[in-house]
Tab-separated table of C-alpha atoms and ligand atoms in Angstrom:
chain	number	residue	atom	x	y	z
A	78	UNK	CA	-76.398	-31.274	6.827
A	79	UNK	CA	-73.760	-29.710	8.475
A	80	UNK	CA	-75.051	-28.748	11.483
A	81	UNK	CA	-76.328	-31.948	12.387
A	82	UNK	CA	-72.714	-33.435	11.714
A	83	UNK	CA	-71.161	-31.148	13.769
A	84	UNK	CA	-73.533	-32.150	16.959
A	85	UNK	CA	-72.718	-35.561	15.842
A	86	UNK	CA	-69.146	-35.112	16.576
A	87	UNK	CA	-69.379	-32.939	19.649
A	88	UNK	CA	-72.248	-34.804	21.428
A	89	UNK	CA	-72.425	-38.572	19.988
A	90	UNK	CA	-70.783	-41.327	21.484
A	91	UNK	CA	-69.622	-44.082	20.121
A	92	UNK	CA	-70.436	-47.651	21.498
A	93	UNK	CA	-69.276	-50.962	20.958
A	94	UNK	CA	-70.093	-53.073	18.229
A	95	UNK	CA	-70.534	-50.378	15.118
A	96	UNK	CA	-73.813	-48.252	17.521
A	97	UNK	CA	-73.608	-44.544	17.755
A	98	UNK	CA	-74.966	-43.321	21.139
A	99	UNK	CA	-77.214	-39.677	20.228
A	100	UNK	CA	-79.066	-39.293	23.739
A	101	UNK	CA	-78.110	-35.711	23.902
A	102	UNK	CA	-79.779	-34.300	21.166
A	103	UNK	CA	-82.236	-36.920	19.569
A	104	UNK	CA	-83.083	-40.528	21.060
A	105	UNK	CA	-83.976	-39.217	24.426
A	106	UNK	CA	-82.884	-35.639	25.331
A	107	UNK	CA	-84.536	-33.537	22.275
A	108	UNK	CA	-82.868	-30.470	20.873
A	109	UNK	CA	-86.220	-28.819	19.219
A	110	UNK	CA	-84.022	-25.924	17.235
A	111	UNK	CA	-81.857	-29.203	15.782
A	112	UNK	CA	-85.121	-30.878	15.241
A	113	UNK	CA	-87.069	-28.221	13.331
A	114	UNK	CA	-83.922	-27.678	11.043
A	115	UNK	CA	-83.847	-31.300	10.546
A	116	UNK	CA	-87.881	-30.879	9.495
A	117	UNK	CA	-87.149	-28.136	6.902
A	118	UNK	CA	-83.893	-30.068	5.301
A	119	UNK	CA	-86.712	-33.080	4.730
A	120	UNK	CA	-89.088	-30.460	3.127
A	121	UNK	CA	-86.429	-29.383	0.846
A	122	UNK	CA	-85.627	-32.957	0.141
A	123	UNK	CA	-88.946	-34.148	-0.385
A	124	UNK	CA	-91.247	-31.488	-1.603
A	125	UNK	CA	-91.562	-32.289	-5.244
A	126	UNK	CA	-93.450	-35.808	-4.315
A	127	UNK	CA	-96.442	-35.054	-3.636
A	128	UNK	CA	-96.265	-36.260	0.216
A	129	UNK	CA	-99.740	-36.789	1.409
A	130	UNK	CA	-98.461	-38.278	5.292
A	131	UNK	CA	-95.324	-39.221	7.121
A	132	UNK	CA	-94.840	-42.589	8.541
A	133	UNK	CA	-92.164	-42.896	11.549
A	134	UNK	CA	-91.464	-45.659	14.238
A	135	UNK	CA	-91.427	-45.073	18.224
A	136	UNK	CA	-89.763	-43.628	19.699
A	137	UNK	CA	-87.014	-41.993	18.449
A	138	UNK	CA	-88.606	-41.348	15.039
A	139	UNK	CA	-91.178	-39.509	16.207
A	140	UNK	CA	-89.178	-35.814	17.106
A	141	UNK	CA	-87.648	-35.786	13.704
A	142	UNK	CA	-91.109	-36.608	11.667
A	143	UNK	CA	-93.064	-34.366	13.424
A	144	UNK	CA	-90.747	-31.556	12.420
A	145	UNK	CA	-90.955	-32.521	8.958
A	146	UNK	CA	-94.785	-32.918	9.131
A	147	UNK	CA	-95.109	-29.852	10.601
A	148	UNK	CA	-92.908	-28.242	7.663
A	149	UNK	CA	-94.311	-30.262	4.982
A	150	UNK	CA	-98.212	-29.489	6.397
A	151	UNK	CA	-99.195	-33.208	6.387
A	152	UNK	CA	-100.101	-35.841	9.310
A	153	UNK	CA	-97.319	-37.720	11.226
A	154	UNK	CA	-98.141	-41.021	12.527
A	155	UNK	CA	-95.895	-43.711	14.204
A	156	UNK	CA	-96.168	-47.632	13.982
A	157	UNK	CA	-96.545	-48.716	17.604
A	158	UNK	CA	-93.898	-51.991	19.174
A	159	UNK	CA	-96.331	-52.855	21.715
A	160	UNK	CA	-100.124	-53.359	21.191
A	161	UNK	CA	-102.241	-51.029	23.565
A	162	UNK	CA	-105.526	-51.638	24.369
A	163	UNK	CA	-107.070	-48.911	23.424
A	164	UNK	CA	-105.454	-49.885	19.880
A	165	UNK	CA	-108.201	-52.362	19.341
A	166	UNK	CA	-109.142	-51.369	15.469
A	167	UNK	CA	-108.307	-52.871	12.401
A	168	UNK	CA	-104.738	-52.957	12.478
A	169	UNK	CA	-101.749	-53.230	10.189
A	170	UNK	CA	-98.602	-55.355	11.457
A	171	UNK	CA	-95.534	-56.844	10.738
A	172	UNK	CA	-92.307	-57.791	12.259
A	173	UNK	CA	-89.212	-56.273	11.968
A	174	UNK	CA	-86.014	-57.600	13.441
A	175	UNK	CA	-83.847	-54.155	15.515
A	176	UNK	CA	-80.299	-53.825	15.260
A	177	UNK	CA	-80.061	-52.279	18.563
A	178	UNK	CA	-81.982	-54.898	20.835
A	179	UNK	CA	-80.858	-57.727	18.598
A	180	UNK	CA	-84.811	-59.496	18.675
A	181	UNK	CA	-87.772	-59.620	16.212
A	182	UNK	CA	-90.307	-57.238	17.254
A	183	UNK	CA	-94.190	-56.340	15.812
A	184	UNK	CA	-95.306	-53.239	14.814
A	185	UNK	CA	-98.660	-51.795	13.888
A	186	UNK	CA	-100.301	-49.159	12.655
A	187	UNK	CA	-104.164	-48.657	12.665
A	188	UNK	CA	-105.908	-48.941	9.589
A	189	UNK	CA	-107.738	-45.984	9.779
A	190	UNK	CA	-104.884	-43.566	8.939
A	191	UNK	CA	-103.083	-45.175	6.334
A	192	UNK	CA	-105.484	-45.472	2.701
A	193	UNK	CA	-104.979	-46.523	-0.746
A	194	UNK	CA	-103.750	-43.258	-2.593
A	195	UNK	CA	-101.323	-41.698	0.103
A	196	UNK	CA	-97.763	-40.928	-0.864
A	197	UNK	CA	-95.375	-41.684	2.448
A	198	UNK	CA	-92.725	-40.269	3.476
A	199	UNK	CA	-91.055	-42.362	5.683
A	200	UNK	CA	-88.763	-40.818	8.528
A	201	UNK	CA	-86.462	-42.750	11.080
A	202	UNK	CA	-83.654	-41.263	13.355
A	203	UNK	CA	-81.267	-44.012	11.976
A	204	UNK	CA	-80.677	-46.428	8.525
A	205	UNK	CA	-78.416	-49.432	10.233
A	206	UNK	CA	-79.142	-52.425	8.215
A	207	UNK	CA	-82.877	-51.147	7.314
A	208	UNK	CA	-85.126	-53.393	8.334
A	209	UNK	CA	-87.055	-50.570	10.173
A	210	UNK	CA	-87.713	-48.944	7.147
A	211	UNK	CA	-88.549	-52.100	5.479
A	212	UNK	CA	-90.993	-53.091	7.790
A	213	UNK	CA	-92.390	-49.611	7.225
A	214	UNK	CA	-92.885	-49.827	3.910
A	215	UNK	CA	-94.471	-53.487	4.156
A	216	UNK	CA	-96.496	-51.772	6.168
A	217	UNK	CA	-97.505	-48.773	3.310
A	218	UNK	CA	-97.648	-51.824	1.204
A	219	UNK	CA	-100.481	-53.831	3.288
A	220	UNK	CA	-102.920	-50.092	2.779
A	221	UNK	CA	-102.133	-49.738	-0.714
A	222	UNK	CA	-100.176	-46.731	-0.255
A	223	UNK	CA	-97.417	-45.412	-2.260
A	224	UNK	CA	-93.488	-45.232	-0.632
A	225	UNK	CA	-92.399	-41.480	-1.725
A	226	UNK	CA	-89.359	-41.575	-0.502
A	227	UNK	CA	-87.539	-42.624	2.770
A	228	UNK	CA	-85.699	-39.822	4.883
A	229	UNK	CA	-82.685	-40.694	7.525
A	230	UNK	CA	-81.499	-38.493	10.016
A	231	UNK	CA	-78.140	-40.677	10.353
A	232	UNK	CA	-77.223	-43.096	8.490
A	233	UNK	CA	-74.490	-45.609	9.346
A	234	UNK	CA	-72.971	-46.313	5.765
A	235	UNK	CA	-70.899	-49.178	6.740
A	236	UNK	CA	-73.778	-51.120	7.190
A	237	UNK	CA	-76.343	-52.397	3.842
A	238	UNK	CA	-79.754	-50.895	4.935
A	239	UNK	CA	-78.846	-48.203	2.356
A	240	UNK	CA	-78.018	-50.049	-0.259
A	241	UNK	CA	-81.224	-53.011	0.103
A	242	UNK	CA	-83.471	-49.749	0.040
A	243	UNK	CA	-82.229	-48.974	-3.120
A	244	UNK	CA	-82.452	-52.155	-4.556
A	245	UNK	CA	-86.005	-52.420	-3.802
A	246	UNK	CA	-86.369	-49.399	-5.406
A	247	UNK	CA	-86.709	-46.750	-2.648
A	248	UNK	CA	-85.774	-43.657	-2.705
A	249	UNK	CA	-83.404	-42.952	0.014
A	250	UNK	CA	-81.895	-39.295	1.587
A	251	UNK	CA	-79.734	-38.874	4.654
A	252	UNK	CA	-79.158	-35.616	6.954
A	253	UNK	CA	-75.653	-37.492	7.660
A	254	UNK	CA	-73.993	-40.390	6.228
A	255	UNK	CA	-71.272	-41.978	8.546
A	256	UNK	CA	-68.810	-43.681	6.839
A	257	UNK	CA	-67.360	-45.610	10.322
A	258	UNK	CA	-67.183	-45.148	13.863
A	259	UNK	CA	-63.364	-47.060	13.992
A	260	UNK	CA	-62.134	-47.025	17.425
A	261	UNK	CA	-64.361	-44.657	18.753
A	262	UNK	CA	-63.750	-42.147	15.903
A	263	UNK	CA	-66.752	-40.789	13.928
A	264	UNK	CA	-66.009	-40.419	10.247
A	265	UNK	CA	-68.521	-38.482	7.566
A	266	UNK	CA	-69.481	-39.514	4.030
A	267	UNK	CA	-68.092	-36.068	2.789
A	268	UNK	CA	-70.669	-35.156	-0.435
A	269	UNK	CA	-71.028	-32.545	-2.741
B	68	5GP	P1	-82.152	-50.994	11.016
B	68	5GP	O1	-83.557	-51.449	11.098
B	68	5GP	O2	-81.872	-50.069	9.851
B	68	5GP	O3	-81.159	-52.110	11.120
B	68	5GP	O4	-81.889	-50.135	12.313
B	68	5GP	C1	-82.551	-48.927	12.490
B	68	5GP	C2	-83.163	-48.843	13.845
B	68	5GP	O5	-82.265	-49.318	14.853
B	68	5GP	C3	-83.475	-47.403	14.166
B	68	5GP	O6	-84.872	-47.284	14.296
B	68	5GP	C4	-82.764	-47.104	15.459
B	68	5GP	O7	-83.705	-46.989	16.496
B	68	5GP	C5	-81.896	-48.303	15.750
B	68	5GP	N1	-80.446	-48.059	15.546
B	68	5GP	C6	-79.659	-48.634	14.604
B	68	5GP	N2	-78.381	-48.261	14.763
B	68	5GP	C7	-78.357	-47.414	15.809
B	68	5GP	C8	-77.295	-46.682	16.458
B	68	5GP	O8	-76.106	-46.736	16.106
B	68	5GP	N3	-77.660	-45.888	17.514
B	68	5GP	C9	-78.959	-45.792	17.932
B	68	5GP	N4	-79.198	-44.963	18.962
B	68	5GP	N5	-79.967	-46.480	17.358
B	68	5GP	C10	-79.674	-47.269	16.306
């Protein structure tokens, strides 16, 4: 998606230790018009598959699957990291390890909103070495629904989330595919 990779380059940072920094436009400042394009390129993507709800992770998930949720027509809903009390119903967990803060973390999501018979779509802001998405699907897994497909807004391709996804059979689709952030340099995946 070209338009994302060209706010990639003007507005990411790049951090030590392989981590792209995106606060200006998607993990904490929001750029809606980005976001909404970013929501229609998923529809595109996923139409054909019969998407019946999106599953995302907080936070930084949750801007680009609602975009796609609201293009696609279906619900959105995010596993939560920390268990609220108000979150007291059946719920669905596991634990995924995060590249970013480097510990093993659960997540949940309530039982009620994920059934036997839905087709997911799940949606993160970033594929590192995919345990997010993993953890996700596990999660799918646990209420007997289907994994459609699993959409990335960017993915870092120097790392093997991609390619585990695949193995397990997933399919997987990213907005932009980094090839390596090298000395502070941000290089593209250049596709067809
Ligand atoms: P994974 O589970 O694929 O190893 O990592 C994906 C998760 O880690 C995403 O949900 C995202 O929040 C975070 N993450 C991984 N790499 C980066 C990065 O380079 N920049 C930012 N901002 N978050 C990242």
């Amino acid at each position: 998606m070209e338009l994302l990779k060209e706010t990639i380059q003007q507005e990411g940072r790049v951090l030590g230790e392989g981590v792209l920094k995106v606060d200006k436009f998607l993990t904490h400042q929001i750029d809606p018009v980005l976001m909404q394009k970013i929501g229609e390129e998923f529809k595109e993507l996923f139409q054909n598959e019969g998407v019946t709800k999106i599953v995302t992770i907080e936070s930084s998930g949750i801007a680009p699957a609602v975009f796609a949720g609201l293009s696609m027509g279906v619900p959105v809903i995010f596993a939560r990291k920390a268990k609220s009390l108000t979150l007291n119903d059946e719920l669905l967990t596991t634990t995924v390890y995060s590249f970013t803060k480097q510990v093993s973390s659960d997540i949940s999501i309530s039982n009620q909103f994920l059934e036997q018979g839905d087709k997911v779509l799940i949606i993160d802001d970033f594929l590192a070495n995919g345990q997010a998405a993993l953890g996700l699907a596990d999660l799918c897994q646990q209420a007997g629904a289907d994994v459609a497909g699993i959409g990335i807004v960017i993915e870092k391709s120097f790392q093997n989330g991609r390619d585990l996804l695949i193995q397990k059979g997933y399919r997987v689709e990213s907005l932009a595919r980094i090839a390596s952030l090298h000395e502070g340099v941000i290089e593209f995946i250049e596709e067809e």
